[in-house]
Amino acid sequence: MSRGLLLVPLLLVAPAWGAVAQEADDEVPPWERPATEWVAEIEALAQAMRDHNDAADALAEGPPAQADDEQRACVKTHAAGIGALTEVSDASLEKAKEALAAGEVDRATHETRKIMVAESKGASLLEEARLCVQGPRLHRSLRRTRVVYL
């Protein structure tokens, strides 16, 4: 009977452990994958960045009618930042492909990291742009972040 009690927790833990192992496999950086997978991943990240840019442009073109000038300016500022990051991402994509074709792994890795950072920051800026039009309290709180030095 004690063996049965030991097997039950193992049966519950084993599937969860498999999911953790699968998740860890998904987190392998692109530069540790074959070149074809690497290129596919950075192309997907660059496309995600372009999608963020399109969404930000749509927000900037059509903020709600009740949005005030401050909210519109907030959205446009964030959209401009996303646009700049999209340009960086697209340029880095081309440079990474060139570097991979030339066998320059270090340069390709550097450009890939730039794309990854741009996409991450672009997603954050898009969320902030959406908050700009959520209401006056939310978008003003974005500007009033205080830095406390300890």
mmCIF file of C-alpha atoms in Angstrom:
data_model
loop_
_atom_site.group_PDB
_atom_site.id
_atom_site.type_symbol
_atom_site.label_atom_id
_atom_site.label_comp_id
_atom_site.label_asym_id
_atom_site.label_seq_id
_atom_site.Cartn_x
_atom_site.Cartn_y
_atom_site.Cartn_z
ATOM 1 C CA MET A 1 0.000 0.000 0.000
ATOM 2 C CA SER A 2 2.875 2.400 0.686
ATOM 3 C CA ARG A 3 4.189 1.782 -2.846
ATOM 4 C CA GLY A 4 0.865 2.922 -4.275
ATOM 5 C CA LEU A 5 1.080 6.122 -2.270
ATOM 6 C CA LEU A 6 4.536 6.777 -3.679
ATOM 7 C CA LEU A 7 3.452 6.180 -7.271
ATOM 8 C CA VAL A 8 0.566 8.648 -7.160
ATOM 9 C CA PRO A 9 2.794 11.706 -6.597
ATOM 10 C CA LEU A 10 5.191 10.454 -9.278
ATOM 11 C CA LEU A 11 2.340 10.104 -11.749
ATOM 12 C CA LEU A 12 1.353 13.685 -11.036
ATOM 13 C CA VAL A 13 4.885 15.077 -11.203
ATOM 14 C CA ALA A 14 6.117 13.235 -14.311
ATOM 15 C CA PRO A 15 3.823 15.013 -16.831
ATOM 16 C CA ALA A 16 4.642 18.376 -15.286
ATOM 17 C CA TRP A 17 8.356 17.625 -15.479
ATOM 18 C CA GLY A 18 7.953 16.742 -19.158
ATOM 19 C CA ALA A 19 6.260 20.088 -19.785
ATOM 20 C CA VAL A 20 9.103 21.906 -18.023
ATOM 21 C CA ALA A 21 11.657 20.024 -20.106
ATOM 22 C CA GLN A 22 9.749 20.866 -23.305
ATOM 23 C CA GLU A 23 9.569 24.527 -22.300
ATOM 24 C CA ALA A 24 13.315 24.551 -21.658
ATOM 25 C CA ASP A 25 13.877 23.135 -25.165
ATOM 26 C CA ASP A 26 11.825 25.980 -26.636
ATOM 27 C CA GLU A 27 14.078 28.538 -24.975
ATOM 28 C CA VAL A 28 17.205 27.574 -26.913
ATOM 29 C CA PRO A 29 18.580 30.792 -28.392
ATOM 30 C CA PRO A 30 18.444 31.033 -32.193
ATOM 31 C CA TRP A 31 22.235 31.015 -32.560
ATOM 32 C CA GLU A 32 22.356 27.530 -31.041
ATOM 33 C CA ARG A 33 20.066 26.141 -33.743
ATOM 34 C CA PRO A 34 20.692 25.194 -37.375
ATOM 35 C CA ALA A 35 20.992 28.179 -39.731
ATOM 36 C CA THR A 36 17.605 27.560 -41.376
ATOM 37 C CA GLU A 37 15.826 27.606 -38.005
ATOM 38 C CA TRP A 38 17.861 30.640 -36.971
ATOM 39 C CA VAL A 39 16.766 32.601 -40.039
ATOM 40 C CA ALA A 40 13.144 31.506 -39.603
ATOM 41 C CA GLU A 41 13.167 32.674 -35.988
ATOM 42 C CA ILE A 42 14.650 36.103 -36.685
ATOM 43 C CA GLU A 43 12.287 36.587 -39.636
ATOM 44 C CA ALA A 44 9.369 35.803 -37.301
ATOM 45 C CA LEU A 45 10.681 38.292 -34.727
ATOM 46 C CA ALA A 46 11.120 40.983 -37.385
ATOM 47 C CA GLN A 47 7.575 40.305 -38.627
ATOM 48 C CA ALA A 48 6.264 40.604 -35.064
ATOM 49 C CA MET A 49 8.022 43.972 -34.853
ATOM 50 C CA ARG A 50 6.333 45.099 -38.083
ATOM 51 C CA ASP A 51 2.989 43.953 -36.635
ATOM 52 C CA HIS A 52 3.636 46.049 -33.502
ATOM 53 C CA ASN A 53 4.391 48.997 -35.783
ATOM 54 C CA ASP A 54 1.142 48.535 -37.742
ATOM 55 C CA ALA A 55 -0.877 48.309 -34.520
ATOM 56 C CA ALA A 56 0.790 51.439 -33.125
ATOM 57 C CA ASP A 57 0.147 53.341 -36.362
ATOM 58 C CA ALA A 58 -3.522 52.338 -36.200
ATOM 59 C CA LEU A 59 -3.696 53.606 -32.613
ATOM 60 C CA ALA A 60 -1.995 56.872 -33.571
ATOM 61 C CA GLU A 61 -4.315 57.448 -36.538
ATOM 62 C CA GLY A 62 -7.531 56.776 -34.693
ATOM 63 C CA PRO A 63 -7.460 57.461 -30.956
ATOM 64 C CA PRO A 64 -10.948 57.609 -29.450
ATOM 65 C CA ALA A 65 -12.912 60.802 -30.036
ATOM 66 C CA GLN A 66 -12.930 61.526 -26.310
ATOM 67 C CA ALA A 67 -9.103 61.348 -26.135
ATOM 68 C CA ASP A 68 -7.496 64.623 -25.143
ATOM 69 C CA ASP A 69 -4.417 66.186 -26.739
ATOM 70 C CA GLU A 70 -2.165 64.732 -24.071
ATOM 71 C CA GLN A 71 -3.404 61.211 -24.782
ATOM 72 C CA ARG A 72 -2.956 61.667 -28.534
ATOM 73 C CA ALA A 73 0.582 62.959 -28.012
ATOM 74 C CA CYS A 74 1.341 59.998 -25.753
ATOM 75 C CA VAL A 75 0.193 57.510 -28.424
ATOM 76 C CA LYS A 76 2.104 59.295 -31.197
ATOM 77 C CA THR A 77 5.300 59.364 -29.136
ATOM 78 C CA HIS A 78 5.088 55.635 -28.490
ATOM 79 C CA ALA A 79 4.237 54.941 -32.147
ATOM 80 C CA ALA A 80 7.316 56.907 -33.248
ATOM 81 C CA GLY A 81 9.505 54.838 -30.928
ATOM 82 C CA ILE A 82 8.053 51.618 -32.291
ATOM 83 C CA GLY A 83 8.665 52.860 -35.835
ATOM 84 C CA ALA A 84 12.324 53.518 -35.057
ATOM 85 C CA LEU A 85 12.694 50.069 -33.494
ATOM 86 C CA THR A 86 11.102 48.518 -36.585
ATOM 87 C CA GLU A 87 13.749 50.151 -38.763
ATOM 88 C CA VAL A 88 16.485 48.799 -36.484
ATOM 89 C CA SER A 89 14.921 45.338 -36.567
ATOM 90 C CA ASP A 90 14.635 45.269 -40.369
ATOM 91 C CA ALA A 91 18.210 46.487 -40.844
ATOM 92 C CA SER A 92 19.504 43.945 -38.333
ATOM 93 C CA LEU A 93 17.592 41.170 -40.085
ATOM 94 C CA GLU A 94 19.399 41.861 -43.347
ATOM 95 C CA LYS A 95 22.768 42.149 -41.592
ATOM 96 C CA ALA A 96 22.180 38.878 -39.724
ATOM 97 C CA LYS A 97 21.325 37.061 -42.955
ATOM 98 C CA GLU A 98 24.458 38.453 -44.626
ATOM 99 C CA ALA A 99 26.586 37.442 -41.652
ATOM 100 C CA LEU A 100 25.158 33.921 -41.642
ATOM 101 C CA ALA A 101 25.796 33.575 -45.369
ATOM 102 C CA ALA A 102 29.399 34.686 -44.800
ATOM 103 C CA GLY A 103 29.810 32.336 -41.830
ATOM 104 C CA GLU A 104 30.285 35.206 -39.352
ATOM 105 C CA VAL A 105 28.469 33.684 -36.384
ATOM 106 C CA ASP A 106 29.494 36.357 -33.863
ATOM 107 C CA ARG A 107 28.168 39.177 -36.036
ATOM 108 C CA ALA A 108 24.967 37.241 -36.782
ATOM 109 C CA THR A 109 24.488 36.603 -33.056
ATOM 110 C CA HIS A 110 24.920 40.314 -32.319
ATOM 111 C CA GLU A 111 22.353 41.292 -34.962
ATOM 112 C CA THR A 112 19.955 38.608 -33.708
ATOM 113 C CA ARG A 113 20.161 39.991 -30.190
ATOM 114 C CA LYS A 114 19.376 43.457 -31.534
ATOM 115 C CA ILE A 115 16.255 42.064 -33.200
ATOM 116 C CA MET A 116 15.211 40.285 -30.006
ATOM 117 C CA VAL A 117 15.648 43.421 -27.893
ATOM 118 C CA ALA A 118 13.839 45.592 -30.455
ATOM 119 C CA GLU A 119 10.867 43.213 -30.568
ATOM 120 C CA SER A 120 10.658 43.017 -26.785
ATOM 121 C CA LYS A 121 10.829 46.785 -26.372
ATOM 122 C CA GLY A 122 8.376 47.260 -29.248
ATOM 123 C CA ALA A 123 5.848 45.017 -27.498
ATOM 124 C CA SER A 124 6.289 47.030 -24.286
ATOM 125 C CA LEU A 125 5.859 50.340 -26.100
ATOM 126 C CA LEU A 126 2.727 49.063 -27.828
ATOM 127 C CA GLU A 127 1.213 48.122 -24.465
ATOM 128 C CA GLU A 128 2.074 51.577 -23.135
ATOM 129 C CA ALA A 129 0.510 53.192 -26.220
ATOM 130 C CA ARG A 130 -2.667 51.236 -25.557
ATOM 131 C CA LEU A 131 -2.616 52.468 -21.967
ATOM 132 C CA CYS A 132 -2.377 56.051 -23.229
ATOM 133 C CA VAL A 133 -5.931 55.863 -24.552
ATOM 134 C CA GLN A 134 -7.357 53.832 -21.655
ATOM 135 C CA GLY A 135 -7.989 56.908 -19.584
ATOM 136 C CA PRO A 136 -6.385 60.012 -18.143
ATOM 137 C CA ARG A 137 -5.223 58.364 -14.951
ATOM 138 C CA LEU A 138 -3.412 55.522 -16.675
ATOM 139 C CA HIS A 139 -1.502 57.523 -19.265
ATOM 140 C CA ARG A 140 -0.484 60.205 -16.778
ATOM 141 C CA SER A 141 0.868 57.552 -14.425
ATOM 142 C CA LEU A 142 3.255 56.476 -17.195
ATOM 143 C CA ARG A 143 4.917 59.899 -17.080
ATOM 144 C CA ARG A 144 5.048 60.148 -13.308
ATOM 145 C CA THR A 145 7.357 57.290 -12.599
ATOM 146 C CA ARG A 146 9.694 58.242 -9.806
ATOM 147 C CA VAL A 147 13.183 56.929 -9.350
ATOM 148 C CA VAL A 148 14.154 56.395 -5.748
ATOM 149 C CA TYR A 149 17.827 56.165 -4.901
ATOM 150 C CA LEU A 150 18.678 54.110 -1.854
#
